[in-house]
CSV table of C-alpha atoms in Angstrom, one decimal:
chain,number,residue,atom,x,y,z
A,17,MET,CA,0.0,0.0,0.0
A,18,ILE,CA,2.8,2.4,0.9
A,19,LYS,CA,4.7,1.6,-2.2
A,20,THR,CA,1.5,2.2,-4.3
A,21,ILE,CA,1.0,5.6,-2.7
A,22,LYS,CA,4.6,6.5,-3.2
A,23,SER,CA,4.4,5.5,-6.8
A,24,LEU,CA,1.3,7.7,-7.4
A,25,ILE,CA,3.1,10.6,-5.8
A,26,ASP,CA,6.2,10.1,-7.9
A,27,ASN,CA,4.1,9.9,-11.1
A,28,LYS,CA,2.3,13.1,-10.1
A,29,TYR,CA,5.6,15.0,-9.6
A,30,ASP,CA,7.0,13.5,-12.8
A,31,PHE,CA,4.0,14.8,-14.8
A,32,PHE,CA,4.3,18.2,-13.1
A,33,TYR,CA,8.0,18.6,-14.1
A,34,LYS,CA,7.3,17.3,-17.6
A,35,LEU,CA,4.5,19.8,-18.0
A,36,ILE,CA,6.7,22.6,-16.8
A,37,PHE,CA,9.5,21.6,-19.2
A,38,TYR,CA,7.1,21.5,-22.3
A,39,ILE,CA,5.6,24.9,-21.3
A,40,ILE,CA,9.1,26.5,-21.0
A,41,PHE,CA,10.3,24.8,-24.2
A,42,TYR,CA,7.3,26.2,-26.1
A,43,TYR,CA,7.9,29.6,-24.6
A,44,SER,CA,11.6,29.5,-25.7
A,45,CYS,CA,10.6,28.5,-29.3
A,46,VAL,CA,8.1,31.3,-29.6
A,47,THR,CA,10.5,33.9,-28.1
A,48,LEU,CA,13.3,32.9,-30.5
A,49,TYR,CA,11.0,33.0,-33.4
A,50,LEU,CA,9.7,36.5,-32.5
A,51,THR,CA,13.1,38.0,-31.8
A,52,PHE,CA,15.4,36.6,-34.5
A,53,ASP,CA,15.3,36.3,-38.3
A,54,ILE,CA,17.1,33.1,-39.4
A,55,ALA,CA,18.1,34.9,-42.6
A,56,GLN,CA,20.4,37.0,-40.5
A,57,SER,CA,22.3,34.0,-39.1
A,58,PRO,CA,25.9,33.2,-40.0
A,59,ASP,CA,26.4,31.4,-43.4
A,60,PHE,CA,22.7,31.5,-44.2
A,61,GLU,CA,23.4,32.5,-47.8
A,62,LYS,CA,25.8,29.7,-48.2
A,63,TYR,CA,23.4,27.0,-47.0
A,64,TYR,CA,20.5,28.5,-48.8
A,65,LYS,CA,21.9,26.9,-51.9
A,66,TYR,CA,20.3,23.7,-50.8
A,67,PHE,CA,16.9,25.3,-51.1
A,68,GLU,CA,17.9,26.6,-54.6
A,69,TYR,CA,19.0,23.1,-55.6
A,70,TYR,CA,15.8,21.4,-54.5
A,71,SER,CA,13.7,24.0,-56.2
A,72,GLY,CA,15.6,23.4,-59.5
A,73,LYS,CA,17.4,26.8,-59.7
A,74,ILE,CA,20.9,25.3,-59.7
A,75,ASP,CA,22.3,21.9,-60.8
A,76,LYS,CA,24.6,21.2,-57.9
A,77,THR,CA,24.8,22.7,-54.4
A,78,GLY,CA,28.6,22.9,-54.6
A,79,LEU,CA,28.7,22.1,-50.8
A,80,GLU,CA,29.9,19.0,-49.0
A,81,GLN,CA,27.4,18.6,-46.2
A,82,GLY,CA,24.8,15.8,-46.0
A,83,ASN,CA,21.4,16.6,-47.6
A,84,LEU,CA,19.0,15.0,-45.2
A,85,TYR,CA,18.9,17.9,-42.7
A,86,PHE,CA,18.5,20.6,-45.4
A,87,PHE,CA,15.9,18.5,-47.3
A,88,PHE,CA,13.7,18.4,-44.2
A,89,HIS,CA,13.8,22.2,-44.1
A,90,TYR,CA,12.9,22.4,-47.8
A,91,ILE,CA,9.9,20.1,-47.4
A,92,PHE,CA,8.6,22.2,-44.5
A,93,ALA,CA,9.1,25.4,-46.5
A,94,VAL,CA,7.1,24.0,-49.4
A,95,ALA,CA,4.3,22.9,-47.0
A,96,VAL,CA,4.2,26.4,-45.5
A,97,SER,CA,4.2,28.1,-48.9
A,98,SER,CA,1.4,25.9,-50.1
A,99,SER,CA,-0.8,26.8,-47.2
A,100,THR,CA,-0.7,30.5,-47.7
A,101,ASN,CA,0.0,33.2,-50.3
A,102,LEU,CA,0.5,36.0,-47.9
A,103,LEU,CA,4.1,35.4,-46.9
A,104,THR,CA,7.3,36.3,-48.6
A,105,ILE,CA,10.0,33.8,-49.4
A,106,ASN,CA,12.1,35.1,-46.5
A,107,GLU,CA,9.2,34.7,-44.1
A,108,ILE,CA,8.4,31.2,-45.3
A,109,VAL,CA,12.0,30.1,-44.9
A,110,ASN,CA,12.2,31.8,-41.5
A,111,ILE,CA,9.1,29.9,-40.2
A,112,SER,CA,10.2,26.6,-41.6
A,113,VAL,CA,13.7,26.7,-40.2
A,114,HIS,CA,12.5,27.8,-36.8
A,115,LEU,CA,9.9,25.0,-36.8
A,116,VAL,CA,12.2,22.2,-38.0
A,117,ASN,CA,15.1,23.2,-35.7
A,118,SER,CA,12.7,23.2,-32.8
A,119,ILE,CA,11.4,19.7,-33.7
A,120,ILE,CA,15.0,18.4,-34.1
A,121,PHE,CA,16.1,20.0,-30.9
A,122,LEU,CA,13.2,18.5,-29.0
A,123,PHE,CA,13.9,15.1,-30.5
A,124,GLY,CA,17.5,15.5,-29.1
A,125,ILE,CA,16.2,16.5,-25.7
A,126,LYS,CA,14.1,13.3,-25.7
A,127,GLY,CA,17.2,11.3,-26.4
A,128,PHE,CA,19.0,12.7,-23.4
A,129,ILE,CA,16.0,12.2,-21.2
A,130,LYS,CA,16.0,8.5,-22.3
A,131,ILE,CA,19.6,7.9,-21.5
A,132,LEU,CA,19.4,9.7,-18.2
A,133,LYS,CA,16.3,7.7,-17.2
A,134,PHE,CA,18.0,4.6,-18.2
A,135,LYS,CA,20.9,5.6,-15.9
A,136,LYS,CA,18.3,5.8,-13.1
A,137,TYR,CA,18.4,9.6,-12.5
A,138,LYS,CA,15.3,11.2,-10.9
A,139,SER,CA,12.8,12.6,-13.4
A,140,SER,CA,12.7,15.9,-11.5
A,141,TYR,CA,16.5,16.4,-11.9
A,142,ILE,CA,16.3,15.3,-15.6
A,143,TYR,CA,13.5,17.8,-16.6
A,144,LEU,CA,15.0,20.6,-14.6
A,145,SER,CA,18.3,20.0,-16.3
A,146,MET,CA,16.6,20.0,-19.8
A,147,ILE,CA,15.0,23.3,-18.9
A,148,VAL,CA,18.4,24.8,-18.3
A,149,VAL,CA,19.7,23.2,-21.6
A,150,CYS,CA,17.0,25.1,-23.6
A,151,PHE,CA,18.5,28.4,-22.6
A,152,LEU,CA,22.2,27.6,-22.8
A,153,PRO,CA,24.0,29.8,-25.4
A,154,PRO,CA,25.2,26.8,-27.5
A,155,ALA,CA,21.7,25.4,-27.6
A,156,ILE,CA,20.2,28.7,-28.7
A,157,GLN,CA,22.9,29.0,-31.4
A,158,LEU,CA,22.0,25.6,-32.7
A,159,ARG,CA,18.4,26.5,-33.0
A,160,LEU,CA,19.0,29.9,-34.7
A,161,THR,CA,21.2,28.7,-37.5
A,162,LEU,CA,20.7,26.7,-40.7
A,163,LYS,CA,23.5,24.3,-40.0
A,164,PRO,CA,23.6,20.5,-39.6
A,165,GLU,CA,25.4,20.7,-36.2
A,166,ILE,CA,21.9,20.4,-34.5
A,167,ILE,CA,21.6,16.9,-36.0
A,168,ALA,CA,24.6,15.9,-33.9
A,169,PHE,CA,22.8,17.2,-30.8
A,170,SER,CA,19.6,15.5,-31.8
A,171,LEU,CA,21.1,12.0,-32.3
A,172,PHE,CA,23.9,11.8,-29.8
A,173,GLY,CA,21.6,11.1,-26.8
A,174,TRP,CA,19.8,8.4,-28.7
A,175,ILE,CA,23.2,6.9,-29.7
A,176,LEU,CA,24.2,6.6,-26.1
A,177,PHE,CA,20.8,5.3,-25.1
A,178,HIS,CA,20.6,2.5,-27.7
A,179,MET,CA,24.2,1.5,-27.1
A,180,SER,CA,23.7,1.3,-23.4
A,181,LYS,CA,20.4,-0.5,-23.8
A,182,TYR,CA,21.8,-3.0,-26.2
A,183,LEU,CA,24.7,-3.9,-23.9
A,184,SER,CA,22.1,-4.4,-21.1
A,185,THR,CA,19.3,-6.2,-22.9
A,186,ASN,CA,21.0,-7.6,-26.1
A,187,ASN,CA,18.1,-6.3,-28.1
A,188,LYS,CA,19.0,-6.4,-31.9
A,189,ILE,CA,16.7,-3.4,-32.6
A,190,ASP,CA,18.8,-1.2,-30.4
A,191,ILE,CA,22.1,-2.1,-32.1
A,192,LEU,CA,20.5,-1.5,-35.5
A,193,LEU,CA,19.1,1.9,-34.4
A,194,PHE,CA,22.5,2.7,-33.0
A,195,PHE,CA,24.2,2.1,-36.3
A,196,LEU,CA,21.4,3.9,-38.2
A,197,ALA,CA,22.0,7.1,-36.2
A,198,LEU,CA,25.7,6.7,-36.6
A,199,SER,CA,25.4,6.5,-40.4
A,200,VAL,CA,23.3,9.7,-40.5
A,201,LEU,CA,25.8,11.6,-38.3
A,202,PHE,CA,29.0,10.3,-40.0
A,203,THR,CA,27.6,11.5,-43.4
A,204,SER,CA,26.4,14.9,-42.2
A,205,LYS,CA,29.6,16.9,-41.9
A,206,ILE,CA,33.3,16.1,-41.7
A,207,SER,CA,33.8,18.0,-38.4
A,208,ILE,CA,30.8,16.2,-36.9
A,209,SER,CA,32.2,12.8,-38.0
A,210,PHE,CA,35.6,13.5,-36.5
A,211,ILE,CA,34.3,14.7,-33.1
A,212,LEU,CA,31.8,11.9,-32.9
A,213,PHE,CA,34.4,9.3,-33.7
A,214,VAL,CA,36.7,10.6,-31.0
A,215,ILE,CA,34.0,10.8,-28.3
A,216,LEU,CA,32.5,7.4,-29.1
A,217,ALA,CA,35.9,5.8,-29.2
A,218,LEU,CA,36.8,7.1,-25.8
A,219,GLU,CA,33.3,6.2,-24.4
A,220,MET,CA,33.4,2.6,-25.7
A,221,TYR,CA,37.0,2.0,-24.7
A,222,THR,CA,36.5,3.3,-21.1
A,223,ASN,CA,33.0,2.1,-20.4
A,224,HIS,CA,31.7,-0.3,-23.0
A,225,ARG,CA,34.7,-2.5,-24.1
A,226,LYS,CA,32.5,-5.6,-24.3
A,227,ILE,CA,30.8,-4.2,-27.4
A,228,PHE,CA,34.0,-5.1,-29.3
A,229,ASN,CA,33.3,-8.8,-29.9
A,230,ARG,CA,32.8,-11.1,-32.9
A,231,LYS,CA,29.0,-11.2,-32.4
A,232,ASN,CA,28.7,-7.5,-33.0
A,233,LEU,CA,31.0,-7.4,-36.0
A,234,LYS,CA,28.1,-8.6,-38.2
A,235,TYR,CA,26.3,-5.3,-37.6
A,236,ILE,CA,29.2,-3.2,-39.0
A,237,LEU,CA,28.4,-4.4,-42.6
A,238,PRO,CA,24.9,-2.8,-42.7
A,239,PHE,CA,26.4,0.4,-41.1
A,240,LEU,CA,29.1,0.6,-43.9
A,241,ILE,CA,26.5,-0.1,-46.6
A,242,LEU,CA,24.1,2.6,-45.4
A,243,SER,CA,27.0,5.1,-44.8
A,244,CYS,CA,28.4,4.5,-48.3
A,245,THR,CA,24.9,4.8,-49.8
A,246,LEU,CA,24.4,8.2,-48.1
A,247,ILE,CA,27.8,9.4,-49.1
A,248,ILE,CA,27.2,8.5,-52.8
A,249,GLU,CA,23.7,10.1,-52.6
A,250,ASN,CA,25.2,13.3,-51.1
A,251,ARG,CA,27.9,13.3,-53.8
A,252,HIS,CA,25.2,13.1,-56.5
A,253,HIS,CA,23.4,16.2,-55.1
A,254,ASN,CA,26.5,18.2,-54.1
A,255,GLY,CA,29.1,17.4,-56.7
A,256,LEU,CA,31.5,17.0,-53.8
A,257,PHE,CA,32.4,14.3,-51.3
A,258,LEU,CA,32.2,14.9,-47.5
A,259,ASN,CA,35.9,15.6,-47.1
A,260,GLU,CA,36.1,18.1,-50.0
A,261,VAL,CA,35.5,21.1,-47.8
A,262,LYS,CA,35.7,24.5,-49.5
A,263,HIS,CA,36.1,27.4,-47.0
A,264,PRO,CA,35.5,31.0,-47.9
A,265,GLU,CA,38.8,32.9,-48.5
A,266,ASN,CA,38.4,35.0,-45.3
A,267,TYR,CA,38.1,31.8,-43.2
A,268,ASN,CA,40.6,29.5,-45.1
A,269,ASN,CA,43.5,28.3,-43.0
A,270,LYS,CA,42.6,30.5,-40.0
């Protein structure tokens, strides 16, 4: 009886903290949308080439980043433009980028919530921490730019969750989702690939060495096939491979 009452109280507080988090997250999204124009963000003109490519204005993007992130934005922009004729192109892009970045950011938050709950942290601590994350300067920067770095944030928590869960339960779905997320990140941007490789190598070597065994080697092949497929697909759209980075002259070698 006492355990049942305690469980009901805990669930009530969990719902309360979760509700507070979603209210504050919504408030942060609306505030960012009303106070900042994405078109004014760094390198917007550079990455807007993806929109021009998908709309047929140019033959190749001439960039090296993965297309998945930018294609999501284009699809949402088309959906917004088809729903109204009262907005300019700049307003349509601004709305779609804010919306998609918010969705991707929330998906990343959910991943970190999953791994923290899996590690047995209290829900109250988790949701309070996520509220703080929403207002950290790097998080705000991710949400206010048209750059694929937000994909790294959105998938990293899920990668840790599925890796930890697989090692605990040996569920094949988790290892497949782990490698699926890895494939998307490794083909998004060369800097993301390098940083992710270093972090995961250190994490696996220090805490999850048992993942390196013959049984798990069979899952590397689907990972390589999917990664190579995404690399070839990106090369088709961009005209460049992931490592063929072209910096503007004022940034080059600095």
